[in-house]
Amino acid sequence: MTDAAGAPRERPLSPHVQVWRWHMTMATSILHRATGVALYGGALILALWAVSLAVGPDCYAGVMGLLGSPLGKLVLFGLTLSVFYHLGNGIRHLVWDTGAGLDVKTANASAIANFAFTIVATLAVWAIAFMTGAV
Amino acid sequence: MTSYRTPLGRARGKGAAGHGVTHWIAERVSSAALVPLVLWGVFAALRLAGSGYDGAVGWMQESPLNPVLLGLLIAVSFQHMHGGMRVIVEDYIHKPSTKVALLLLNLFVCALGGALAVFSILKVALGGV
């Protein structure tokens, strides 16, 4: 791998994240991983809820008090967004696994559809929660 | 006996093909199971959010369906998130000691959290409160 002069030739580098122009499917891929990590925490919160129910009324009231605080509600709202985003995008991935929908136009369209689904489903869930007096 | 087949000819259709896809398949199977489970979970959360301690215990005991679906939601979620976090660690952490430590931590957190939650659900559902 040397040229005629004997000096090592400049090796090609694989493109790193800084040199990519941002595009939709790149953002949806990164968000899929980010929401997955968020839901890791969310699943641990769900486990905490189940354990507190088994421990007793005082413990349960404490955990529900935490979840019902302004910060708790903010976390739960973020987790609702994450749940619907990761769910919708997971379905995109399952469709892609069949070989369908991989062209740029369809992938961009399904990305927009998933963003819309995420926002509408999250707002619907919180609207129902407010209407039924759950929060 | 000497073989005149090329290395590629011998490798084709053998080797790792068919193996090593276990995690990939497990992640897809669990995600397919989680689609209905998570939608049910959101529905259940809406009902449980304002129902208080007695309401939550009553919900656990009113039918086998609630604790069983919640237990499945927890078990499949923890399996799925273990696989997902494993891939993240393998992607970003290259120092062997740190990688192994984080992979073990991931496994232990998921196993402990999942076991605690499923046991708690069973305890409440079977009237242990």
Coordinates of N, CA and C in Angstrom, one line a residue, chain B residues 33-106:
Chain B
A33 N -44.4 -8.6 20.4 CA -45.3 -8.9 21.5 C -45.6 -7.6 22.3
L34 N -44.6 -6.7 22.3 CA -44.8 -5.5 23.1 C -45.8 -4.5 22.5
V35 N -46.1 -4.6 21.2 CA -47.0 -3.7 20.5 C -48.4 -3.7 21.2
P36 N -49.0 -4.9 21.3 CA -50.3 -5.0 22.0 C -50.2 -4.8 23.5
L37 N -49.1 -5.3 24.1 CA -48.9 -5.2 25.6 C -48.8 -3.8 26.0
V38 N -48.0 -3.0 25.3 CA -47.8 -1.6 25.6 C -49.1 -0.8 25.5
L39 N -49.8 -1.0 24.4 CA -51.1 -0.3 24.2 C -52.0 -0.6 25.4
W40 N -52.1 -1.9 25.8 CA -52.9 -2.3 26.9 C -52.4 -1.6 28.2
G41 N -51.1 -1.5 28.3 CA -50.4 -0.9 29.5 C -50.8 0.6 29.6
V42 N -50.8 1.3 28.5 CA -51.2 2.7 28.5 C -52.7 2.8 29.0
F43 N -53.5 1.9 28.5 CA -54.9 1.9 28.9 C -55.1 1.6 30.4
A44 N -54.3 0.6 30.9 CA -54.3 0.3 32.3 C -53.8 1.4 33.1
A45 N -52.8 2.1 32.7 CA -52.2 3.2 33.5 C -53.2 4.3 33.6
L46 N -54.0 4.6 32.6 CA -55.0 5.6 32.6 C -56.0 5.3 33.7
R47 N -56.4 4.0 33.8 CA -57.3 3.6 34.8 C -56.8 3.6 36.2
L48 N -55.5 3.3 36.3 CA -54.9 3.1 37.7 C -54.4 4.5 38.2
A49 N -54.2 5.5 37.3 CA -53.6 6.7 37.8 C -54.3 7.4 38.9
G50 N -55.7 7.4 38.8 CA -56.4 8.1 39.9 C -57.1 7.2 40.8
S51 N -56.8 5.9 40.8 CA -57.7 5.0 41.6 C -57.2 4.7 43.0
G52 N -56.0 5.2 43.4 CA -55.5 5.0 44.8 C -55.1 3.6 45.1
Y53 N -54.6 3.4 46.3 CA -54.1 2.1 46.7 C -55.2 1.0 46.6
D54 N -56.3 1.3 47.2 CA -57.4 0.2 47.2 C -57.8 -0.1 45.8
G55 N -57.9 0.9 45.0 CA -58.3 0.7 43.6 C -57.3 -0.1 42.8
A56 N -56.0 0.1 43.1 CA -54.9 -0.6 42.4 C -54.9 -2.1 42.9
V57 N -55.1 -2.3 44.2 CA -55.2 -3.7 44.7 C -56.4 -4.4 44.1
G58 N -57.5 -3.7 44.1 CA -58.7 -4.3 43.5 C -58.6 -4.6 42.0
W59 N -57.9 -3.8 41.3 CA -57.6 -4.0 39.9 C -56.7 -5.3 39.7
M60 N -55.8 -5.5 40.6 CA -54.9 -6.6 40.5 C -55.7 -7.9 40.8
Q61 N -56.8 -7.8 41.6 CA -57.5 -9.0 42.0 C -58.8 -9.3 41.3
E62 N -59.2 -8.3 40.5 CA -60.6 -8.4 40.0 C -60.7 -9.5 38.9
S63 N -59.5 -9.8 38.2 CA -59.5 -10.8 37.2 C -58.1 -11.3 36.9
P64 N -57.9 -12.5 36.5 CA -56.5 -13.0 36.3 C -55.8 -12.2 35.1
L65 N -56.7 -11.6 34.3 CA -56.1 -11.0 33.1 C -55.2 -9.8 33.4
N66 N -55.6 -9.0 34.4 CA -54.8 -7.8 34.7 C -53.4 -8.1 35.2
P67 N -53.2 -9.0 36.3 CA -51.9 -9.3 36.7 C -51.1 -10.1 35.7
V68 N -51.7 -10.9 34.9 CA -51.0 -11.7 33.9 C -50.5 -10.8 32.8
L69 N -51.3 -10.0 32.3 CA -50.8 -9.1 31.2 C -49.8 -8.1 31.7
L70 N -50.0 -7.6 33.0 CA -48.9 -6.7 33.5 C -47.6 -7.4 33.7
G71 N -47.7 -8.7 34.2 CA -46.5 -9.5 34.4 C -45.8 -9.8 33.1
L72 N -46.6 -10.0 32.0 CA -46.0 -10.3 30.7 C -45.4 -9.0 30.2
L73 N -46.1 -7.8 30.4 CA -45.6 -6.6 29.9 C -44.2 -6.3 30.6
I74 N -44.1 -6.6 31.9 CA -42.9 -6.4 32.6 C -41.8 -7.3 32.1
A75 N -42.1 -8.6 32.0 CA -41.1 -9.6 31.6 C -40.6 -9.4 30.2
V76 N -41.5 -9.1 29.2 CA -41.1 -8.9 27.9 C -40.3 -7.6 27.7
S77 N -40.8 -6.6 28.4 CA -40.1 -5.3 28.4 C -38.7 -5.4 28.9
F78 N -38.5 -6.1 30.0 CA -37.2 -6.1 30.6 C -36.3 -7.0 29.7
Q79 N -36.8 -8.0 29.1 CA -36.0 -8.8 28.2 C -35.6 -7.9 27.0
H80 N -36.6 -7.2 26.4 CA -36.3 -6.3 25.2 C -35.3 -5.2 25.6
M81 N -35.5 -4.6 26.7 CA -34.6 -3.4 27.1 C -33.2 -3.9 27.4
H82 N -33.1 -5.2 27.9 CA -31.8 -5.7 28.2 C -31.0 -5.9 26.8
G83 N -31.7 -6.4 25.8 CA -31.1 -6.6 24.5 C -30.7 -5.3 23.9
G84 N -31.6 -4.3 24.0 CA -31.4 -3.0 23.4 C -30.2 -2.3 24.1
M85 N -30.1 -2.3 25.4 CA -29.0 -1.7 26.1 C -27.7 -2.4 25.9
R86 N -27.8 -3.7 25.7 CA -26.6 -4.5 25.4 C -26.0 -4.0 24.1
V87 N -26.8 -3.8 23.1 CA -26.3 -3.3 21.8 C -25.7 -2.0 21.9
I88 N -26.3 -1.1 22.7 CA -25.7 0.3 22.9 C -24.4 0.2 23.6
V89 N -24.2 -0.7 24.6 CA -22.9 -0.8 25.3 C -21.9 -1.4 24.3
E90 N -22.3 -2.4 23.5 CA -21.4 -3.0 22.5 C -21.0 -2.0 21.4
D91 N -21.9 -1.1 21.1 CA -21.6 -0.1 20.1 C -20.6 1.0 20.6
Y92 N -20.7 1.4 21.8 CA -20.0 2.6 22.2 C -18.8 2.3 23.2
I93 N -18.9 1.2 23.9 CA -17.8 1.0 24.9 C -16.9 -0.1 24.3
H94 N -15.6 0.2 24.2 CA -14.7 -0.7 23.5 C -13.6 -1.3 24.5
K95 N -13.5 -0.6 25.7 CA -12.5 -1.1 26.6 C -13.1 -2.4 27.2
P96 N -12.4 -3.5 27.1 CA -13.0 -4.8 27.5 C -13.5 -4.8 28.9
S97 N -12.7 -4.3 29.9 CA -13.2 -4.4 31.3 C -14.4 -3.6 31.5
T98 N -14.5 -2.4 31.0 CA -15.6 -1.5 31.2 C -16.8 -2.1 30.5
K99 N -16.6 -2.7 29.3 CA -17.7 -3.3 28.5 C -18.3 -4.4 29.3
V100 N -17.5 -5.3 29.8 CA -18.0 -6.5 30.5 C -18.7 -6.1 31.8
A101 N -18.2 -5.1 32.5 CA -18.8 -4.6 33.7 C -20.2 -4.0 33.4
L102 N -20.3 -3.2 32.3 CA -21.6 -2.6 32.0 C -22.6 -3.7 31.5
L103 N -22.1 -4.7 30.7 CA -23.0 -5.7 30.2 C -23.6 -6.5 31.4
L104 N -22.7 -6.8 32.4 CA -23.1 -7.5 33.6 C -24.1 -6.7 34.4
L105 N -23.8 -5.4 34.6 CA -24.7 -4.5 35.3 C -26.1 -4.4 34.6
N106 N -26.0 -4.3 33.3 CA -27.3 -4.3 32.5 C -28.1 -5.5 32.8

